[in-house]
CSV table of C-alpha atoms (C1' of nucleotides) in Angstrom, one decimal:
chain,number,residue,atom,x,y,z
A,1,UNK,CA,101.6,-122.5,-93.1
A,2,UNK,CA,102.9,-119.9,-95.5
A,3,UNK,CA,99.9,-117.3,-94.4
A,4,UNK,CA,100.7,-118.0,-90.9
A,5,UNK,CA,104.7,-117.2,-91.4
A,6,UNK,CA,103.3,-114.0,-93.3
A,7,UNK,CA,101.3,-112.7,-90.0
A,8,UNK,CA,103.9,-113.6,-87.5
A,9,UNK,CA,106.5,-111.7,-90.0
A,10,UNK,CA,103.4,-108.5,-89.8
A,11,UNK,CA,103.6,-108.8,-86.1
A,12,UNK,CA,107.2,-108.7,-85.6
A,13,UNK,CA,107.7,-105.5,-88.4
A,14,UNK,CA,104.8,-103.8,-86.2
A,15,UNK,CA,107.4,-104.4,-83.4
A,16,UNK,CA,110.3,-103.2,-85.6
A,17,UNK,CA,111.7,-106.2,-85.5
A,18,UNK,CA,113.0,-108.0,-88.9
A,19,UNK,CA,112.0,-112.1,-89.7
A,20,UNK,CA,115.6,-113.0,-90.7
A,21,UNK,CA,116.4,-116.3,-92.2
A,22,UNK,CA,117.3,-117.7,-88.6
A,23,UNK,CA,114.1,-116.4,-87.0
A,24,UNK,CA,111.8,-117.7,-90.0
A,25,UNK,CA,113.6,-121.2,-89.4
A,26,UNK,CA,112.8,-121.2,-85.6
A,27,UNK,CA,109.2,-120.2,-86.5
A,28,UNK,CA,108.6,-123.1,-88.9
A,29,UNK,CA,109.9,-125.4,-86.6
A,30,UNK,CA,107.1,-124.6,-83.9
A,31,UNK,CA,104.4,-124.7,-86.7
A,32,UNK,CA,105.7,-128.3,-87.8
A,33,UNK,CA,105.7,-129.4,-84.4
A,34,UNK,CA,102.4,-127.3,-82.8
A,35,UNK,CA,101.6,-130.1,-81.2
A,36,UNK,CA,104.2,-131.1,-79.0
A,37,UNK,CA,105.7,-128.4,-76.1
A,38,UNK,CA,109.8,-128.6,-77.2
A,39,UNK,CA,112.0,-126.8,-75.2
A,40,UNK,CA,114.7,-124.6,-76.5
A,41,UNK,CA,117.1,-127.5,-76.9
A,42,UNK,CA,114.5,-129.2,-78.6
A,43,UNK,CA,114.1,-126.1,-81.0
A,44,UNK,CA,117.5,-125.7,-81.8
A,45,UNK,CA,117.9,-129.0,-82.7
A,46,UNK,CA,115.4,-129.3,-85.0
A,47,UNK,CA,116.3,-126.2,-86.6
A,48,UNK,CA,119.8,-127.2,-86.6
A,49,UNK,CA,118.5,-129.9,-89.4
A,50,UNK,CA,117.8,-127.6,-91.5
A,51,UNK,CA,120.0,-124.6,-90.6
A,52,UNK,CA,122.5,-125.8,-89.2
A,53,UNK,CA,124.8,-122.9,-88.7
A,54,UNK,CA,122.4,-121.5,-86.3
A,55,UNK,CA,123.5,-121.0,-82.4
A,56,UNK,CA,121.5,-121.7,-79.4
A,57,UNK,CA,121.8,-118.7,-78.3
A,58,UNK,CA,120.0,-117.0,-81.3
A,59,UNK,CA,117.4,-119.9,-80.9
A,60,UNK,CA,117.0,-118.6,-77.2
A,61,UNK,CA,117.0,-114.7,-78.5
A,62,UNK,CA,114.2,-115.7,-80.8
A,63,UNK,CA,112.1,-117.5,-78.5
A,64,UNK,CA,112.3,-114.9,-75.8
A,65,UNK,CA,111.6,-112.5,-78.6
A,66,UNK,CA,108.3,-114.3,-79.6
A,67,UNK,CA,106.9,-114.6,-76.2
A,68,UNK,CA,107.4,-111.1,-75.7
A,69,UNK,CA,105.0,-110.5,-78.7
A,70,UNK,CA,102.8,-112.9,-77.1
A,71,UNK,CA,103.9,-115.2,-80.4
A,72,UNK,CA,104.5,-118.1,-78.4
A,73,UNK,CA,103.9,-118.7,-74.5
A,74,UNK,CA,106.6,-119.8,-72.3
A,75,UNK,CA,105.3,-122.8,-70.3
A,76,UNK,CA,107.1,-124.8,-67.2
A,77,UNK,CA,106.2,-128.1,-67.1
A,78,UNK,CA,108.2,-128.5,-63.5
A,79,UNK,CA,110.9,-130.8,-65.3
A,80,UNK,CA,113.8,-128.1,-65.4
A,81,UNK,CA,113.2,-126.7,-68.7
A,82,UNK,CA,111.0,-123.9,-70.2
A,83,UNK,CA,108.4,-125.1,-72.8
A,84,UNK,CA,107.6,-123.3,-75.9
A,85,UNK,CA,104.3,-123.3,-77.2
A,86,UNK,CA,102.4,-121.1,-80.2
A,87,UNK,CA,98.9,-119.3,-79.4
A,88,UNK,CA,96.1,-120.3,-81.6
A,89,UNK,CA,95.5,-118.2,-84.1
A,90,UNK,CA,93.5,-114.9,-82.4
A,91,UNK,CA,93.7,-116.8,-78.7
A,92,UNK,CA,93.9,-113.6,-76.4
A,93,UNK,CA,93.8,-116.8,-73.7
A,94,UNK,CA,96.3,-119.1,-72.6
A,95,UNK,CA,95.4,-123.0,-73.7
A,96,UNK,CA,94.7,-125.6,-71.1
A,97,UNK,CA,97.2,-128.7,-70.2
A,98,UNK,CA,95.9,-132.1,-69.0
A,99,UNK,CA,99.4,-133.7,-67.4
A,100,UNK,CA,98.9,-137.4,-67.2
A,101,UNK,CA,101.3,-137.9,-64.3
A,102,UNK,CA,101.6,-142.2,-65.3
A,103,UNK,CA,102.7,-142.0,-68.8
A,104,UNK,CA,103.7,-138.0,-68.9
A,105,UNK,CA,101.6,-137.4,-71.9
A,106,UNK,CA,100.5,-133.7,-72.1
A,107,UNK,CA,97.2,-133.1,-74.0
A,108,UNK,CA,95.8,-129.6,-74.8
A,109,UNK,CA,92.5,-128.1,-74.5
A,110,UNK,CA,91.7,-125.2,-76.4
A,111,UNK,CA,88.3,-124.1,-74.8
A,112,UNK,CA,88.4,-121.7,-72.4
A,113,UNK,CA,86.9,-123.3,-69.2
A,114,UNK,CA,87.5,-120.6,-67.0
A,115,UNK,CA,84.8,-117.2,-68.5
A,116,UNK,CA,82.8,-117.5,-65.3
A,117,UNK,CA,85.4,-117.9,-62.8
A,118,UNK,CA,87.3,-115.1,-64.0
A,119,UNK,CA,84.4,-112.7,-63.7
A,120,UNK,CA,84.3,-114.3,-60.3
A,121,UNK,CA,88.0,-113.4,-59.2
A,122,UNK,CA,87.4,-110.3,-61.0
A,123,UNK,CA,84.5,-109.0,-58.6
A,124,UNK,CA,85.8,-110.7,-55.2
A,125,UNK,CA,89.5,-109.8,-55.5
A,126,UNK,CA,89.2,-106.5,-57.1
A,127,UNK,CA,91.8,-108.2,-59.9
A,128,UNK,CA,92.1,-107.4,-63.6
A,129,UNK,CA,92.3,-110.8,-65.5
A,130,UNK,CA,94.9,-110.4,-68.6
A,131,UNK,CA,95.8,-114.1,-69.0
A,132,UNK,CA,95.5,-117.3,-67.1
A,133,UNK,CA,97.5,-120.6,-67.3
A,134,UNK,CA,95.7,-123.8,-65.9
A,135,UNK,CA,96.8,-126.9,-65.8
A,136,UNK,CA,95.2,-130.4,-64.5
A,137,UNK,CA,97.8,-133.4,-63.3
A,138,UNK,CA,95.9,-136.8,-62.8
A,139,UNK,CA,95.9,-139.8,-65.3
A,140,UNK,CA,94.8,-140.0,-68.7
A,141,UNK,CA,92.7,-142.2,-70.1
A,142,UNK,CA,94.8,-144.9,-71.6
A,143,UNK,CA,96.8,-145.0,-68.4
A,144,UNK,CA,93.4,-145.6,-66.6
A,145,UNK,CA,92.4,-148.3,-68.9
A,146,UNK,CA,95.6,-149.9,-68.1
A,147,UNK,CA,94.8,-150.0,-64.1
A,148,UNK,CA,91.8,-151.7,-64.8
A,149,UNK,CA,93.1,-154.4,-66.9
A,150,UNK,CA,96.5,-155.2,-64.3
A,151,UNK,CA,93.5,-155.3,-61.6
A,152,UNK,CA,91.6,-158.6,-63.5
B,1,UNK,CA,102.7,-123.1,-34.6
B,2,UNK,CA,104.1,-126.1,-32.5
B,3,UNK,CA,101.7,-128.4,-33.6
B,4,UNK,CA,101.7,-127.9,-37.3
B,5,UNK,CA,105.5,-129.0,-36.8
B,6,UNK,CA,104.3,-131.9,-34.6
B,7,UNK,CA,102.1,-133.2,-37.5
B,8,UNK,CA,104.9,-132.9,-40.1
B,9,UNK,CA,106.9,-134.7,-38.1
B,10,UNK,CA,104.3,-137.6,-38.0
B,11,UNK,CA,103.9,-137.2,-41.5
B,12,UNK,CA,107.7,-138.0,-42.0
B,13,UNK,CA,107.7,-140.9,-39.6
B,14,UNK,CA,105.0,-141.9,-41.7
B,15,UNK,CA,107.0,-142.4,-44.3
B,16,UNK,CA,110.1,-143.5,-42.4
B,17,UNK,CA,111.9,-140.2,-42.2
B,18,UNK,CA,113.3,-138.3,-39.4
B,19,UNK,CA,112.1,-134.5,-38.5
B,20,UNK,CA,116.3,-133.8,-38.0
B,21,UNK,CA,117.4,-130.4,-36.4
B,22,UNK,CA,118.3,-129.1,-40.3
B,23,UNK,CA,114.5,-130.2,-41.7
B,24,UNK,CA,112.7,-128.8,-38.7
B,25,UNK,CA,114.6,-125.3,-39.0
B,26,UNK,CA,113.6,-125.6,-42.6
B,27,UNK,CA,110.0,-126.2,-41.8
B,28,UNK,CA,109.8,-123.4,-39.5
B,29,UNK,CA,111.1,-120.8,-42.2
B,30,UNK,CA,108.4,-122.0,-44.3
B,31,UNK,CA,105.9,-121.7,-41.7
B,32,UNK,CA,106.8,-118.2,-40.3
B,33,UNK,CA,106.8,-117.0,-44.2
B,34,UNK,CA,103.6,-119.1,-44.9
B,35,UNK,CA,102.9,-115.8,-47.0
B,36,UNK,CA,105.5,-115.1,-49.3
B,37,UNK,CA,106.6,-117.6,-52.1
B,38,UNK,CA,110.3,-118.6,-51.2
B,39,UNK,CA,112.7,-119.9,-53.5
B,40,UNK,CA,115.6,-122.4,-52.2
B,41,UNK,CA,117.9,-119.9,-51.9
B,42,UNK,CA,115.6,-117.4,-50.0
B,43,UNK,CA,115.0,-120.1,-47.6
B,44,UNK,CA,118.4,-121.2,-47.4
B,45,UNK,CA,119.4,-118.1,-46.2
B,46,UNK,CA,116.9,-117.3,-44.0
B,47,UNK,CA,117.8,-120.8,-42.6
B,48,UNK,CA,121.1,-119.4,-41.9
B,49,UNK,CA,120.0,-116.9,-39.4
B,50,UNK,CA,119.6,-119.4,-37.2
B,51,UNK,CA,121.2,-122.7,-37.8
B,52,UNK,CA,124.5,-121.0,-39.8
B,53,UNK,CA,126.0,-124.3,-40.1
B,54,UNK,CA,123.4,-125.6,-42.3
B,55,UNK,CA,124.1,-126.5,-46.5
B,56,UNK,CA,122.1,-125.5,-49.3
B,57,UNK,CA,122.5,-128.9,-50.7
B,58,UNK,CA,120.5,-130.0,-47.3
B,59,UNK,CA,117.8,-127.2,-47.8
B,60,UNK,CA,117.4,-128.5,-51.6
B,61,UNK,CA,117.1,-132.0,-50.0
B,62,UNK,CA,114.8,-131.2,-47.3
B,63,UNK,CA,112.2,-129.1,-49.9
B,64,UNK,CA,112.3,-131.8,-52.7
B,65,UNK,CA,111.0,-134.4,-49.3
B,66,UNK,CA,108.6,-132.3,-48.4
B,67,UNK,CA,107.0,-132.0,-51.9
B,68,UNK,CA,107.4,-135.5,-52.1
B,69,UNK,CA,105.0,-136.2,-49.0
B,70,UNK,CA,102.8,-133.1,-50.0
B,71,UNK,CA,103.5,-131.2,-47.5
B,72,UNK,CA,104.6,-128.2,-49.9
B,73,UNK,CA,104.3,-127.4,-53.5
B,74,UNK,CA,107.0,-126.4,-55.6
B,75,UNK,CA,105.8,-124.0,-58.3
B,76,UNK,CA,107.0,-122.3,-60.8
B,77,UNK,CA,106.4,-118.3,-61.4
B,78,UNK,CA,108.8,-118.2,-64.8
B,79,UNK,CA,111.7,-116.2,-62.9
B,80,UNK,CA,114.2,-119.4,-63.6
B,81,UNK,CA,113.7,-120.5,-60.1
B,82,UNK,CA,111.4,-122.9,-58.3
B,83,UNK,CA,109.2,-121.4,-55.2
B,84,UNK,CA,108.1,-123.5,-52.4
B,85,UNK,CA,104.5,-123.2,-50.9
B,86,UNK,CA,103.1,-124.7,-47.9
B,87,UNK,CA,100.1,-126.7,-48.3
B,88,UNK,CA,96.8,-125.5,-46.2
B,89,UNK,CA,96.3,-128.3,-43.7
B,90,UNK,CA,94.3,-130.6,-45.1
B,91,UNK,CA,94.0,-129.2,-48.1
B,92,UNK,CA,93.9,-131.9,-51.4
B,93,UNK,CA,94.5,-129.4,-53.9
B,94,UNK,CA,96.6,-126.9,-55.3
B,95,UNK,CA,95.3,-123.2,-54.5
B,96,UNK,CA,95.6,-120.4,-57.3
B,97,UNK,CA,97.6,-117.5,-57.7
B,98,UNK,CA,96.9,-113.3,-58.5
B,99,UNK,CA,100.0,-112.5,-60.5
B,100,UNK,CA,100.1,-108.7,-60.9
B,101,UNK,CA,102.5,-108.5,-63.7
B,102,UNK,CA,102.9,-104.6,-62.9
B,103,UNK,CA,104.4,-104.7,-59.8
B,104,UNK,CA,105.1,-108.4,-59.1
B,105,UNK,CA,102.7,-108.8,-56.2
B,106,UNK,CA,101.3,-112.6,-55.8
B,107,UNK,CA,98.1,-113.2,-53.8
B,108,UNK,CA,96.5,-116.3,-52.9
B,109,UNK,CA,93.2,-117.3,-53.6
B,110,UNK,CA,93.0,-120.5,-51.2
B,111,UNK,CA,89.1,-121.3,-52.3
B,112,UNK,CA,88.4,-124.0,-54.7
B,113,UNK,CA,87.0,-122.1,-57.8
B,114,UNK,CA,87.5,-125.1,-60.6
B,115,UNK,CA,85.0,-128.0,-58.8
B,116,UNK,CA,82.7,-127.3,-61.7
B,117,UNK,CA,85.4,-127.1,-64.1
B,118,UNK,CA,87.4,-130.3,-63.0
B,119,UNK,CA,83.8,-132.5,-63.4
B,120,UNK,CA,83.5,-131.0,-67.2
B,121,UNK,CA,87.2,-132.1,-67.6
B,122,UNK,CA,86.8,-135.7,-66.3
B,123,UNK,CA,83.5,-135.9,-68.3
B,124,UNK,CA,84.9,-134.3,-72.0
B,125,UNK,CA,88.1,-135.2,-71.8
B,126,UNK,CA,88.0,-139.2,-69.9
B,127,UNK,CA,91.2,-137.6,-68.0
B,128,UNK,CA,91.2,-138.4,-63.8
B,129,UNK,CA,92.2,-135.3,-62.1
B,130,UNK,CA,94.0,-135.5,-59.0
B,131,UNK,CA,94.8,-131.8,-58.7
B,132,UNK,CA,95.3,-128.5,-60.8
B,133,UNK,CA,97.3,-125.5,-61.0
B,134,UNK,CA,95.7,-122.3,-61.9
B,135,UNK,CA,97.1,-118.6,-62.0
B,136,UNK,CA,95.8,-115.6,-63.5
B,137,UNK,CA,97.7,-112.8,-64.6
B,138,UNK,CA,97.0,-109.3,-64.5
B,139,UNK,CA,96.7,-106.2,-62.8
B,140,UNK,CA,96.3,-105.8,-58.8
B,141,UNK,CA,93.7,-103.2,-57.3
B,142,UNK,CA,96.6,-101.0,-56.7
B,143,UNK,CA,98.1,-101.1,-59.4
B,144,UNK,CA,94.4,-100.1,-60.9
B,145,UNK,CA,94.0,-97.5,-58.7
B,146,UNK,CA,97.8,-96.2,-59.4
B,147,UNK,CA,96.6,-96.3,-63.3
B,148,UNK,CA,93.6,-94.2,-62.5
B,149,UNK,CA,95.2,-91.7,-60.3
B,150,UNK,CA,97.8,-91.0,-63.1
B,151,UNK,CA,95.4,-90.6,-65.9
B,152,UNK,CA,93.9,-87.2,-64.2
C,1,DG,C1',127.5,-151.1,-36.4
C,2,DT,C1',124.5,-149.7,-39.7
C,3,DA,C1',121.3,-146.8,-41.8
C,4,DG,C1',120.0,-142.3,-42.6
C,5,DC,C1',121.5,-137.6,-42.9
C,6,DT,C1',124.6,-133.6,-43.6
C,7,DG,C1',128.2,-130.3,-45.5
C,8,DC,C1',131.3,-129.4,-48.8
C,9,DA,C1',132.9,-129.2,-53.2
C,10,DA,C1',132.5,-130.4,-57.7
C,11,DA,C1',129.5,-131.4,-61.6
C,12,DA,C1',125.6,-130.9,-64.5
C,13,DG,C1',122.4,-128.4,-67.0
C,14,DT,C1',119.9,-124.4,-68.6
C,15,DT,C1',120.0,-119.7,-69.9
C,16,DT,C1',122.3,-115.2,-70.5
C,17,DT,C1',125.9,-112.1,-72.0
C,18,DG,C1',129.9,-109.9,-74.3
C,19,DC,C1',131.8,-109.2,-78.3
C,20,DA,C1',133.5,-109.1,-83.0
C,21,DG,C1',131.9,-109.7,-87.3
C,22,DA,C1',128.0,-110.1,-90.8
C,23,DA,C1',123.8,-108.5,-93.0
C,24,DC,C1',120.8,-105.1,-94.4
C,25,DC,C1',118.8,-100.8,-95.2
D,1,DG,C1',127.5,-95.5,-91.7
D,2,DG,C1',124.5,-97.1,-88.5
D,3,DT,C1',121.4,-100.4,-86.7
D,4,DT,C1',120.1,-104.9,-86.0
D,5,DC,C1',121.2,-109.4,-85.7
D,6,DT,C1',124.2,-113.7,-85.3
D,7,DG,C1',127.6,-117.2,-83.7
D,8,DC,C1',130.8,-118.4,-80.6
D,9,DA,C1',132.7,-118.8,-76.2
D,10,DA,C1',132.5,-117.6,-71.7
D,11,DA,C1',129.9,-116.6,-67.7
D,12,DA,C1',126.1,-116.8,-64.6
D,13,DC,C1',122.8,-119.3,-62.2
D,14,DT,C1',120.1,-122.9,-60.3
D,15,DT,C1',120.0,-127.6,-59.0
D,16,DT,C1',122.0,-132.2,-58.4
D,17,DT,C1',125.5,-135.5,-57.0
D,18,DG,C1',129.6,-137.9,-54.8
D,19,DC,C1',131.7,-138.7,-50.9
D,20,DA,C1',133.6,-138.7,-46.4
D,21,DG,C1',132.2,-138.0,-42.0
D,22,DC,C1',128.6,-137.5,-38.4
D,23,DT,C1',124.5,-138.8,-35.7
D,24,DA,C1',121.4,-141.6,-33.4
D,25,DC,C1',119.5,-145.6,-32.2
DNA sequence: GTAGCTGCAAAAGTTTTGCAGAACC
DNA sequence: GGTTCTGCAAAACTTTTGCAGCTAC
């Protein structure tokens, strides 16, 4: 946790930019919570527990600020609200999302799936690959379990 | 041209909706700019040329239907704004995207590149996958080329 | 006549911006 | 002192909603 605060602080003073009191807050919020995707709402109330003379619109300044150092990635679930998510440690790749489109769960999947297809848009489009975003909508396995067991 | 609209309009009645004079000029914006990624406001206006009388309210009404019966999909670039996509006839899943995030161009990549993929997800991760979203991010061949041409 | 659809205007919700003051070298 | 950053409030935008009236069987 604390070693992880130390980089990000590295990465934004290689950017000139300063980890203030306000920004450090906002960043331990998205290490407690790596697991879900908050929005900045979310963010900025959760910060707000702990800081709560922060504004919204420094929670938003921050947040743009981190994806810009490619910090966190700005993600769009298609519900009206950007998502905020930190990279894995290192991950020059975007993660994966499996959308369960019964229950709305959102599971992540670290592995990159996609090494061979990207050499394959590479050579046919004549495209250089940076970053990808994938995600797969279907249903997850608990809400499949629960089909089978309305269905006896 | 005419019978893409004819089989939209079945696919309405098929769900007990009419193809009124305000959804088919809608439809026909999205089918003469099949290519380009509206948003509701572009097609709104392009709407306008012709039926001036028309209401954005009607055009948000008409593209949240037709994404209901999957006739397009809305999707999400990051700009703040949902786009609007027409499916390929027939097509069950979502195509991909080139994002060339030097100049802004998008491409469309209407092959299905993730069959393998999707089987290693179902397999792995127990998750039933009814469709997918994929779009890579990077540089175009001209902006390549531009890249090249100014390093000599 | 009734059910579905539309246009307008207002409302709701998210995100950005302007600005004066605070913090920090 | 100058630069960066913050909090507040207002503004800007996109999208949704309420409602009265229209349309089409």
């Amino acid at each position: 946790m604390e070693d992880r605060i130390e980089r990000i602080k590295k990465q934004l003073h290689a950017a000139s930019y300063k980890l203030t009191p306000q920004r450090e807050a906002t960043v331990r919020v998205l290490l407690e919570n790596e697991e879900d995707h908050l929005s900045a709402e979310d963010v900025y109330l959760l910060v707000k527990e702990k800081s709560p003379e922060i504004g919204l619109a420094t929670v938003y300044r921050t947040l743009e600020l981190l994806t810009e150092l490619k910090i966190v990635d700005k993600i769009n679930f298609g519900d009206g609200v950007s998502r905020y998510d930190l990279r894995q440690e290192g991950a020059t790749r975007f993660h994966h999302h499996l959308i369960c489109t019964e229950c709305g769960a959102v599971e992540e999947i670290q592995e990159d799936l996609l090494g061979e297809v990207e050499k394959q848009v590479e050579k046919a489009w004549n495209f250089k690959v940076k970053d990808h975003r994938l995600s797969f909508y279907g249903m997850c396995h608990a809400c499949q379990e629960k089909l089978v067991q309305q269905e006896t």
